mmCIF file of C-alpha atoms in Angstrom:
data_model
loop_
_atom_site.group_PDB
_atom_site.id
_atom_site.type_symbol
_atom_site.label_atom_id
_atom_site.label_comp_id
_atom_site.label_asym_id
_atom_site.label_seq_id
_atom_site.Cartn_x
_atom_site.Cartn_y
_atom_site.Cartn_z
ATOM 1 C CA MET A 1 -163.823 123.077 -211.555
ATOM 2 C CA MET A 2 -166.889 124.314 -213.327
ATOM 3 C CA GLN A 3 -165.619 125.042 -216.552
ATOM 4 C CA VAL A 4 -163.249 121.306 -216.378
ATOM 5 C CA LEU A 5 -166.234 119.387 -215.649
ATOM 6 C CA SER A 6 -167.906 120.828 -219.207
ATOM 7 C CA THR A 7 -164.769 120.299 -221.215
ATOM 8 C CA SER A 8 -162.828 117.666 -219.078
ATOM 9 C CA CYS A 9 -163.483 115.438 -221.894
ATOM 10 C CA GLY A 10 -162.067 116.898 -225.104
ATOM 11 C CA GLY A 11 -165.377 118.953 -225.976
ATOM 12 C CA THR A 12 -168.613 119.896 -224.699
ATOM 13 C CA TRP A 13 -171.330 118.139 -226.719
ATOM 14 C CA LYS A 14 -174.849 120.068 -227.262
ATOM 15 C CA SER A 15 -178.672 118.902 -228.211
ATOM 16 C CA LYS A 16 -179.198 119.505 -231.222
ATOM 17 C CA ASN A 17 -183.063 120.196 -230.491
ATOM 18 C CA PRO A 18 -183.086 123.853 -229.719
ATOM 19 C CA ASN A 19 -186.213 123.417 -228.265
ATOM 20 C CA ALA A 20 -185.692 120.313 -225.736
ATOM 21 C CA PHE A 21 -186.071 122.106 -222.809
ATOM 22 C CA SER A 22 -189.146 124.631 -224.129
ATOM 23 C CA ALA A 23 -191.640 121.756 -224.271
ATOM 24 C CA ILE A 24 -190.893 121.231 -220.175
ATOM 25 C CA PRO A 25 -194.801 122.076 -217.972
ATOM 26 C CA LYS A 26 -194.383 125.207 -216.407
ATOM 27 C CA ARG A 27 -195.104 122.198 -213.046
ATOM 28 C CA SER A 28 -192.192 120.184 -213.576
ATOM 29 C CA LEU A 29 -189.977 123.172 -213.941
ATOM 30 C CA HIS A 30 -191.248 124.056 -210.505
ATOM 31 C CA ALA A 31 -190.799 120.976 -209.247
ATOM 32 C CA SER A 32 -187.743 121.332 -210.469
ATOM 33 C CA ARG A 33 -186.805 124.679 -208.691
ATOM 34 C CA ASN A 34 -187.347 122.835 -205.711
ATOM 35 C CA VAL A 35 -185.027 120.228 -206.871
ATOM 36 C CA ARG A 36 -182.493 122.200 -207.133
ATOM 37 C CA ALA A 37 -182.713 124.671 -203.794
ATOM 38 C CA ASN A 38 -182.819 121.595 -201.831
ATOM 39 C CA ALA A 39 -179.741 120.056 -204.457
ATOM 40 C CA THR A 40 -178.122 123.916 -203.455
ATOM 41 C CA MET A 41 -178.674 123.603 -199.599
ATOM 42 C CA LEU A 42 -177.553 120.667 -198.606
ATOM 43 C CA ASP A 43 -173.816 121.513 -200.648
ATOM 44 C CA THR A 44 -173.893 124.609 -198.120
ATOM 45 C CA LEU A 45 -174.437 122.190 -195.282
ATOM 46 C CA LEU A 46 -171.899 119.009 -196.651
ATOM 47 C CA ARG A 47 -168.898 121.459 -198.059
ATOM 48 C CA PRO A 48 -167.281 122.224 -195.073
ATOM 49 C CA LEU A 49 -167.542 118.361 -193.961
ATOM 50 C CA THR A 50 -166.093 117.535 -197.099
ATOM 51 C CA SER A 51 -162.965 119.176 -197.973
ATOM 52 C CA LEU A 52 -162.023 117.901 -193.905
ATOM 53 C CA ASN A 53 -158.579 115.780 -194.100
ATOM 54 C CA LYS A 54 -158.853 115.358 -198.062
ATOM 55 C CA VAL A 55 -155.752 112.834 -199.569
ATOM 56 C CA PRO A 56 -154.358 115.182 -201.915
ATOM 57 C CA ASP A 57 -152.719 112.105 -204.710
ATOM 58 C CA LEU A 58 -155.857 110.917 -206.882
ATOM 59 C CA LYS A 59 -154.885 107.272 -207.109
ATOM 60 C CA GLN A 60 -153.867 107.555 -203.027
ATOM 61 C CA GLY A 61 -157.422 108.591 -202.351
ATOM 62 C CA ILE A 62 -159.511 105.741 -204.531
ATOM 63 C CA ALA A 63 -157.264 103.659 -202.578
ATOM 64 C CA ASN A 64 -157.420 104.324 -198.936
ATOM 65 C CA PHE A 65 -160.850 104.380 -200.035
ATOM 66 C CA TYR A 66 -162.226 101.523 -201.067
ATOM 67 C CA ASP A 67 -159.736 100.132 -198.515
ATOM 68 C CA GLU A 68 -161.784 101.481 -195.419
ATOM 69 C CA SER A 69 -165.634 101.067 -196.958
ATOM 70 C CA SER A 70 -165.472 97.574 -198.694
ATOM 71 C CA ALA A 71 -165.705 95.490 -196.213
ATOM 72 C CA LEU A 72 -168.211 97.581 -194.522
ATOM 73 C CA TRP A 73 -170.782 97.129 -198.242
ATOM 74 C CA GLU A 74 -169.943 93.915 -198.577
ATOM 75 C CA GLY A 75 -171.143 93.321 -195.300
ATOM 76 C CA MET A 76 -174.411 95.004 -195.947
ATOM 77 C CA TRP A 77 -174.937 94.517 -199.600
ATOM 78 C CA GLY A 78 -172.648 91.578 -200.964
ATOM 79 C CA GLU A 79 -170.109 91.235 -203.093
ATOM 80 C CA HIS A 80 -171.372 93.178 -206.067
ATOM 81 C CA MET A 81 -170.379 96.969 -205.470
ATOM 82 C CA HIS A 82 -172.265 98.852 -208.019
ATOM 83 C CA HIS A 83 -176.135 100.168 -208.697
ATOM 84 C CA GLY A 84 -179.324 97.588 -208.465
ATOM 85 C CA TYR A 85 -181.745 97.195 -211.776
ATOM 86 C CA TYR A 86 -184.687 98.039 -211.010
ATOM 87 C CA PRO A 87 -186.927 99.148 -214.306
ATOM 88 C CA LYS A 88 -190.516 100.229 -213.891
ATOM 89 C CA GLY A 89 -193.832 98.254 -213.553
ATOM 90 C CA GLY A 90 -190.958 95.553 -212.365
ATOM 91 C CA LYS A 91 -191.826 92.899 -209.478
ATOM 92 C CA PRO A 92 -190.892 93.435 -205.758
ATOM 93 C CA LYS A 93 -186.989 91.947 -205.792
ATOM 94 C CA SER A 94 -183.595 92.105 -203.556
ATOM 95 C CA ASN A 95 -181.229 94.802 -203.746
ATOM 96 C CA GLN A 96 -178.581 92.602 -204.136
ATOM 97 C CA GLN A 97 -180.408 90.307 -207.199
ATOM 98 C CA ALA A 98 -181.172 93.699 -208.643
ATOM 99 C CA GLN A 99 -177.227 94.247 -208.565
ATOM 100 C CA ILE A 100 -176.879 90.358 -210.618
ATOM 101 C CA ASP A 101 -179.787 91.804 -212.804
ATOM 102 C CA MET A 102 -177.865 94.854 -213.571
ATOM 103 C CA ILE A 103 -175.243 92.911 -214.580
ATOM 104 C CA GLU A 104 -176.822 90.626 -216.714
ATOM 105 C CA GLU A 105 -178.652 93.264 -218.882
ATOM 106 C CA SER A 106 -175.743 95.038 -219.270
ATOM 107 C CA LEU A 107 -174.437 92.703 -221.257
ATOM 108 C CA SER A 108 -177.857 91.752 -222.789
ATOM 109 C CA TRP A 109 -177.651 95.503 -223.888
ATOM 110 C CA ALA A 110 -174.095 95.275 -224.936
ATOM 111 C CA GLY A 111 -174.877 91.965 -226.880
ATOM 112 C CA VAL A 112 -172.669 89.495 -225.258
ATOM 113 C CA THR A 113 -173.246 86.959 -226.296
ATOM 114 C CA SER A 114 -170.377 84.547 -225.014
ATOM 115 C CA VAL A 115 -166.965 85.687 -223.376
ATOM 116 C CA LYS A 116 -163.880 83.895 -223.408
ATOM 117 C CA SER A 117 -161.395 86.341 -221.300
ATOM 118 C CA MET A 118 -162.256 89.783 -219.879
ATOM 119 C CA VAL A 119 -160.645 92.365 -217.977
ATOM 120 C CA ASP A 120 -163.248 93.843 -214.925
ATOM 121 C CA VAL A 121 -161.500 97.865 -214.634
ATOM 122 C CA GLY A 122 -161.685 99.002 -211.509
ATOM 123 C CA CYS A 123 -163.130 94.976 -209.481
ATOM 124 C CA GLY A 124 -163.726 95.737 -206.415
ATOM 125 C CA ILE A 125 -163.634 92.458 -205.060
ATOM 126 C CA GLY A 126 -164.918 90.508 -207.898
ATOM 127 C CA GLY A 127 -168.323 90.023 -208.173
ATOM 128 C CA SER A 128 -168.765 90.829 -211.873
ATOM 129 C CA SER A 129 -165.958 89.182 -212.717
ATOM 130 C CA ARG A 130 -166.591 85.758 -210.561
ATOM 131 C CA HIS A 131 -170.808 86.119 -212.102
ATOM 132 C CA ILE A 132 -169.194 86.209 -215.611
ATOM 133 C CA VAL A 133 -166.752 83.510 -215.368
ATOM 134 C CA ARG A 134 -169.414 80.843 -214.602
ATOM 135 C CA GLN A 135 -172.307 82.580 -216.616
ATOM 136 C CA PHE A 136 -169.861 81.947 -219.892
ATOM 137 C CA GLY A 137 -167.485 79.802 -219.073
ATOM 138 C CA ALA A 138 -164.691 82.168 -219.324
ATOM 139 C CA THR A 139 -161.257 83.632 -217.591
ATOM 140 C CA ALA A 140 -161.534 86.762 -215.709
ATOM 141 C CA LYS A 141 -157.653 89.188 -214.651
ATOM 142 C CA GLY A 142 -159.674 91.903 -212.085
ATOM 143 C CA ILE A 143 -157.567 95.138 -211.346
ATOM 144 C CA THR A 144 -158.200 97.563 -208.473
ATOM 145 C CA LEU A 145 -156.322 100.327 -206.708
ATOM 146 C CA SER A 146 -157.590 99.131 -203.079
ATOM 147 C CA PRO A 147 -155.075 96.464 -202.817
ATOM 148 C CA LYS A 148 -157.490 95.835 -199.959
ATOM 149 C CA GLN A 149 -159.968 94.873 -202.586
ATOM 150 C CA ALA A 150 -157.998 92.547 -204.396
ATOM 151 C CA ALA A 151 -157.274 90.644 -202.065
ATOM 152 C CA ARG A 152 -160.790 90.358 -200.634
ATOM 153 C CA ALA A 153 -161.549 89.466 -204.459
ATOM 154 C CA ASN A 154 -158.736 86.455 -204.082
ATOM 155 C CA GLU A 155 -160.121 85.316 -201.699
ATOM 156 C CA LEU A 156 -163.790 85.117 -201.971
ATOM 157 C CA THR A 157 -162.887 83.694 -205.381
ATOM 158 C CA ALA A 158 -160.922 81.042 -204.086
ATOM 159 C CA GLN A 159 -163.529 79.726 -201.786
ATOM 160 C CA LEU A 160 -166.037 78.646 -204.614
ATOM 161 C CA GLY A 161 -163.706 77.518 -206.935
ATOM 162 C CA LEU A 162 -162.168 79.778 -209.106
ATOM 163 C CA ALA A 163 -158.974 80.687 -208.600
ATOM 164 C CA ASP A 164 -157.696 78.760 -211.803
ATOM 165 C CA ARG A 165 -159.852 80.610 -214.126
ATOM 166 C CA ALA A 166 -159.912 84.360 -212.331
ATOM 167 C CA SER A 167 -157.316 86.383 -211.148
ATOM 168 C CA PHE A 168 -157.098 90.145 -209.034
ATOM 169 C CA GLN A 169 -154.423 92.480 -208.708
ATOM 170 C CA VAL A 170 -153.545 95.473 -207.814
ATOM 171 C CA ALA A 171 -152.785 98.373 -211.316
ATOM 172 C CA ASP A 172 -153.682 101.989 -212.715
ATOM 173 C CA ALA A 173 -156.555 101.897 -215.335
ATOM 174 C CA LEU A 174 -154.801 104.118 -217.641
ATOM 175 C CA ASN A 175 -151.754 101.822 -217.843
ATOM 176 C CA MET A 176 -152.795 98.417 -218.030
ATOM 177 C CA PRO A 177 -150.216 95.238 -217.565
ATOM 178 C CA PHE A 178 -151.665 93.181 -220.363
ATOM 179 C CA GLN A 179 -151.240 92.808 -223.396
ATOM 180 C CA ASP A 180 -152.749 95.009 -227.089
ATOM 181 C CA GLY A 181 -155.568 92.823 -227.549
ATOM 182 C CA SER A 182 -155.743 90.299 -224.472
ATOM 183 C CA PHE A 183 -159.879 90.290 -224.254
ATOM 184 C CA ASP A 184 -162.649 89.090 -226.334
ATOM 185 C CA LEU A 185 -164.984 91.752 -222.951
ATOM 186 C CA VAL A 186 -162.922 94.818 -221.783
ATOM 187 C CA TRP A 187 -165.595 95.453 -218.724
ATOM 188 C CA SER A 188 -165.740 98.786 -216.445
ATOM 189 C CA MET A 189 -168.512 98.888 -214.258
ATOM 190 C CA GLU A 190 -168.619 102.634 -212.182
ATOM 191 C CA SER A 191 -165.021 102.647 -212.600
ATOM 192 C CA GLY A 192 -165.127 105.519 -215.551
ATOM 193 C CA GLU A 193 -166.358 108.196 -212.926
ATOM 194 C CA HIS A 194 -163.242 107.580 -210.963
ATOM 195 C CA MET A 195 -160.417 107.959 -214.526
ATOM 196 C CA PRO A 196 -158.855 111.325 -214.237
ATOM 197 C CA ASP A 197 -157.966 111.284 -218.258
ATOM 198 C CA LYS A 198 -161.308 110.369 -220.229
ATOM 199 C CA LYS A 199 -159.160 109.711 -223.125
ATOM 200 C CA GLN A 200 -155.665 107.362 -222.003
ATOM 201 C CA PHE A 201 -159.085 105.377 -219.760
ATOM 202 C CA VAL A 202 -160.480 104.448 -223.159
ATOM 203 C CA ASN A 203 -156.943 104.462 -224.986
ATOM 204 C CA GLU A 204 -156.365 102.021 -222.440
ATOM 205 C CA LEU A 205 -160.072 99.535 -222.891
ATOM 206 C CA VAL A 206 -159.379 99.724 -226.477
ATOM 207 C CA ARG A 207 -156.063 98.573 -226.280
ATOM 208 C CA VAL A 208 -156.703 95.611 -224.481
ATOM 209 C CA CYS A 209 -159.322 94.781 -226.197
ATOM 210 C CA ALA A 210 -159.414 91.870 -229.032
ATOM 211 C CA PRO A 211 -160.044 92.538 -232.279
ATOM 212 C CA ASN A 212 -164.302 92.231 -232.644
ATOM 213 C CA GLY A 213 -164.283 92.223 -228.612
ATOM 214 C CA THR A 214 -166.397 94.395 -226.798
ATOM 215 C CA VAL A 215 -165.809 96.730 -224.845
ATOM 216 C CA LEU A 216 -168.380 97.894 -222.397
ATOM 217 C CA VAL A 217 -168.848 100.818 -219.687
ATOM 218 C CA VAL A 218 -171.307 101.591 -217.461
ATOM 219 C CA THR A 219 -170.502 105.336 -215.516
ATOM 220 C CA TRP A 220 -171.692 108.081 -213.254
ATOM 221 C CA CYS A 221 -171.999 111.370 -215.729
ATOM 222 C CA HIS A 222 -172.940 115.087 -216.061
ATOM 223 C CA ARG A 223 -175.502 115.733 -218.693
ATOM 224 C CA VAL A 224 -175.647 116.514 -222.170
ATOM 225 C CA LEU A 225 -174.928 119.868 -222.198
ATOM 226 C CA GLY A 226 -178.378 121.776 -223.527
ATOM 227 C CA PRO A 227 -178.718 124.243 -226.575
ATOM 228 C CA GLY A 228 -177.135 127.063 -225.796
ATOM 229 C CA GLU A 229 -174.452 126.482 -223.500
ATOM 230 C CA THR A 230 -171.295 126.144 -222.575
ATOM 231 C CA SER A 231 -170.262 124.641 -219.192
ATOM 232 C CA LEU A 232 -173.093 123.259 -216.342
ATOM 233 C CA ARG A 233 -175.297 125.356 -213.984
ATOM 234 C CA PRO A 234 -172.517 126.902 -211.194
ATOM 235 C CA GLU A 235 -174.712 125.442 -208.640
ATOM 236 C CA GLU A 236 -174.729 121.881 -211.013
ATOM 237 C CA ALA A 237 -170.532 121.902 -210.855
ATOM 238 C CA SER A 238 -171.011 123.105 -206.694
ATOM 239 C CA LEU A 239 -173.033 119.984 -206.217
ATOM 240 C CA LEU A 240 -170.044 117.619 -207.836
ATOM 241 C CA GLU A 241 -167.526 119.233 -207.246
ATOM 242 C CA ARG A 242 -168.272 118.033 -203.486
ATOM 243 C CA ILE A 243 -168.930 114.486 -204.697
ATOM 244 C CA CYS A 244 -165.823 114.621 -206.006
ATOM 245 C CA GLU A 245 -164.359 115.851 -202.322
ATOM 246 C CA ALA A 246 -166.158 112.825 -200.334
ATOM 247 C CA TYR A 247 -165.488 110.648 -203.589
ATOM 248 C CA TYR A 248 -162.299 110.389 -204.922
ATOM 249 C CA LEU A 249 -163.239 111.728 -208.610
ATOM 250 C CA PRO A 250 -161.513 113.793 -210.530
ATOM 251 C CA ALA A 251 -164.296 115.584 -213.491
ATOM 252 C CA TRP A 252 -166.945 114.601 -214.861
ATOM 253 C CA CYS A 253 -167.959 114.062 -217.943
ATOM 254 C CA SER A 254 -171.035 113.436 -220.695
ATOM 255 C CA VAL A 255 -172.218 110.149 -222.001
ATOM 256 C CA ALA A 256 -171.466 111.621 -225.859
ATOM 257 C CA ASP A 257 -168.327 112.761 -224.816
ATOM 258 C CA TYR A 258 -167.641 109.332 -224.030
ATOM 259 C CA GLN A 259 -168.673 108.431 -227.807
ATOM 260 C CA LYS A 260 -166.556 110.709 -229.716
ATOM 261 C CA LEU A 261 -163.550 108.960 -228.114
ATOM 262 C CA PHE A 262 -164.336 105.833 -228.564
ATOM 263 C CA GLU A 263 -165.352 106.845 -232.502
ATOM 264 C CA ALA A 264 -162.139 108.864 -232.643
ATOM 265 C CA GLN A 265 -160.003 105.112 -231.510
ATOM 266 C CA GLY A 266 -161.732 103.511 -234.679
ATOM 267 C CA MET A 267 -164.417 101.531 -233.173
ATOM 268 C CA VAL A 268 -167.847 101.112 -234.287
ATOM 269 C CA ASP A 269 -171.227 99.604 -233.540
ATOM 270 C CA ILE A 270 -170.846 101.861 -230.369
ATOM 271 C CA LYS A 271 -174.122 102.506 -228.610
ATOM 272 C CA THR A 272 -175.493 104.433 -225.781
ATOM 273 C CA ALA A 273 -178.137 104.543 -223.300
ATOM 274 C CA ASP A 274 -179.182 106.680 -220.273
ATOM 275 C CA TRP A 275 -181.120 103.561 -217.227
ATOM 276 C CA SER A 276 -180.770 106.918 -214.509
ATOM 277 C CA GLU A 277 -184.990 105.834 -214.061
ATOM 278 C CA GLU A 278 -183.975 102.926 -214.245
ATOM 279 C CA VAL A 279 -181.660 102.663 -211.154
ATOM 280 C CA ALA A 280 -183.739 105.500 -209.330
ATOM 281 C CA PRO A 281 -184.155 102.906 -206.545
ATOM 282 C CA PHE A 282 -180.416 102.347 -205.625
ATOM 283 C CA TRP A 283 -179.072 105.612 -203.833
ATOM 284 C CA GLY A 284 -182.646 105.356 -201.380
ATOM 285 C CA ALA A 285 -181.748 101.896 -200.879
ATOM 286 C CA VAL A 286 -178.515 102.994 -200.009
ATOM 287 C CA ILE A 287 -179.168 105.484 -197.533
ATOM 288 C CA GLN A 288 -181.540 103.319 -195.611
ATOM 289 C CA THR A 289 -179.147 101.083 -195.550
ATOM 290 C CA ALA A 290 -176.648 103.162 -194.129
ATOM 291 C CA LEU A 291 -179.705 103.943 -190.992
ATOM 292 C CA THR A 292 -179.599 101.079 -189.301
ATOM 293 C CA GLY A 293 -177.745 100.137 -186.587
ATOM 294 C CA GLN A 294 -175.238 98.131 -188.433
ATOM 295 C CA GLY A 295 -175.406 100.176 -190.903
ATOM 296 C CA LEU A 296 -174.266 104.153 -188.951
ATOM 297 C CA SER A 297 -171.808 101.121 -186.617
ATOM 298 C CA GLY A 298 -170.518 100.397 -189.360
ATOM 299 C CA LEU A 299 -169.524 103.783 -190.328
ATOM 300 C CA LEU A 300 -168.189 104.479 -187.265
ATOM 301 C CA LYS A 301 -165.664 101.601 -187.813
ATOM 302 C CA ALA A 302 -164.723 102.352 -190.768
ATOM 303 C CA GLY A 303 -163.448 106.071 -190.471
ATOM 304 C CA TRP A 304 -163.797 109.923 -191.044
ATOM 305 C CA THR A 305 -163.939 109.058 -195.215
ATOM 306 C CA THR A 306 -166.150 106.579 -195.837
ATOM 307 C CA ILE A 307 -168.642 108.586 -193.534
ATOM 308 C CA LYS A 308 -167.616 111.301 -196.216
ATOM 309 C CA GLY A 309 -169.100 108.878 -198.825
ATOM 310 C CA ALA A 310 -172.725 108.021 -196.351
ATOM 311 C CA LEU A 311 -173.111 112.738 -195.690
ATOM 312 C CA VAL A 312 -173.473 113.026 -200.277
ATOM 313 C CA MET A 313 -175.898 109.918 -200.206
ATOM 314 C CA PRO A 314 -178.367 112.491 -199.959
ATOM 315 C CA LEU A 315 -176.224 115.136 -202.946
ATOM 316 C CA MET A 316 -176.406 111.468 -205.409
ATOM 317 C CA ALA A 317 -180.167 111.362 -205.119
ATOM 318 C CA GLU A 318 -180.125 115.112 -205.343
ATOM 319 C CA GLY A 319 -178.407 115.093 -208.327
ATOM 320 C CA PHE A 320 -180.793 112.131 -210.241
ATOM 321 C CA LYS A 321 -183.319 113.614 -209.475
ATOM 322 C CA MET A 322 -182.306 117.045 -210.754
ATOM 323 C CA GLY A 323 -181.557 115.341 -214.486
ATOM 324 C CA LEU A 324 -177.597 116.251 -213.528
ATOM 325 C CA ILE A 325 -175.971 112.264 -213.013
ATOM 326 C CA LYS A 326 -177.079 110.475 -215.591
ATOM 327 C CA PHE A 327 -176.682 106.847 -215.426
ATOM 328 C CA ASN A 328 -174.629 105.769 -218.297
ATOM 329 C CA LEU A 329 -173.846 102.836 -220.962
ATOM 330 C CA ILE A 330 -171.707 102.487 -223.371
ATOM 331 C CA THR A 331 -170.734 100.033 -225.382
ATOM 332 C CA ALA A 332 -168.614 99.767 -228.700
ATOM 333 C CA ARG A 333 -167.339 97.429 -230.980
ATOM 334 C CA LYS A 334 -162.931 96.900 -232.149
ATOM 335 C CA PRO A 335 -162.637 96.476 -235.746
ATOM 336 C CA GLY A 336 -160.853 93.518 -236.511
ATOM 337 C CA LYS A 337 -161.181 90.042 -237.568
ATOM 338 C CA ALA A 338 -160.870 87.243 -233.773
#
């Protein structure tokens, strides 16, 4: 697992700065060691639990996970199934507003000012699609592996009178049922981490993007390897393996690996960002919600798959703290005339 994690996207990217870590204060290094120790302890405690009742087929595991957990998430957090945006120094706001802000800030960062037609790759229950449809007067197609998510997304969309402009279906992001060049916005909000073949994932995003259209991927990544590193550290790889078992994730990659894949597809105006600090409060808020009476009873009703996801939430938080897990954005434009 450790070797795969560092090379799964077609090679390992390393920092070009040989002094990248030498300037870290000793106090920071000591704190970092404490965080890693906490993460290792949690990893050891959770290892026997995350592997229980694991579904061997990845796609079926993903579908089952979201079939089981989506109603609970919607009941606790609403229609948006992704991180919130919490800028430093910002005014207090609800977690639901932070999730809406994540959509708005991502679009702004990518320079998206108009949308005619979009595809929502890994659409959840359609929150992003409906928001963008209303904002830009666009049409939207959404895909998910979860039949329950697709049905709920269509139900909510019809209730809001948007069924003529947005629809959702079960489909594989690695083999999308759309013609080449169909969408001027290809949107993937926290679905890339589920893709077992990152190269094919990027190929499909680019294929369905219209000439002069925008691809925007917001996803979890592992850190970019430093100078002299050929793989993640053993404790880092082990922590990610626990998370992968609970959330049905294949091997992770870095944002630099994604950039190489977009470059190989001939995309232009490529840029990346690390918003790990902007989403830092999210996992604490989710854990607090899970520990409420409503959250605990909901977990018990949802089932073991969802409970496993809740158990590893502290590992996600520790992964962010230790700098292993990164919340990254990457956007690019497909060359050509619209």
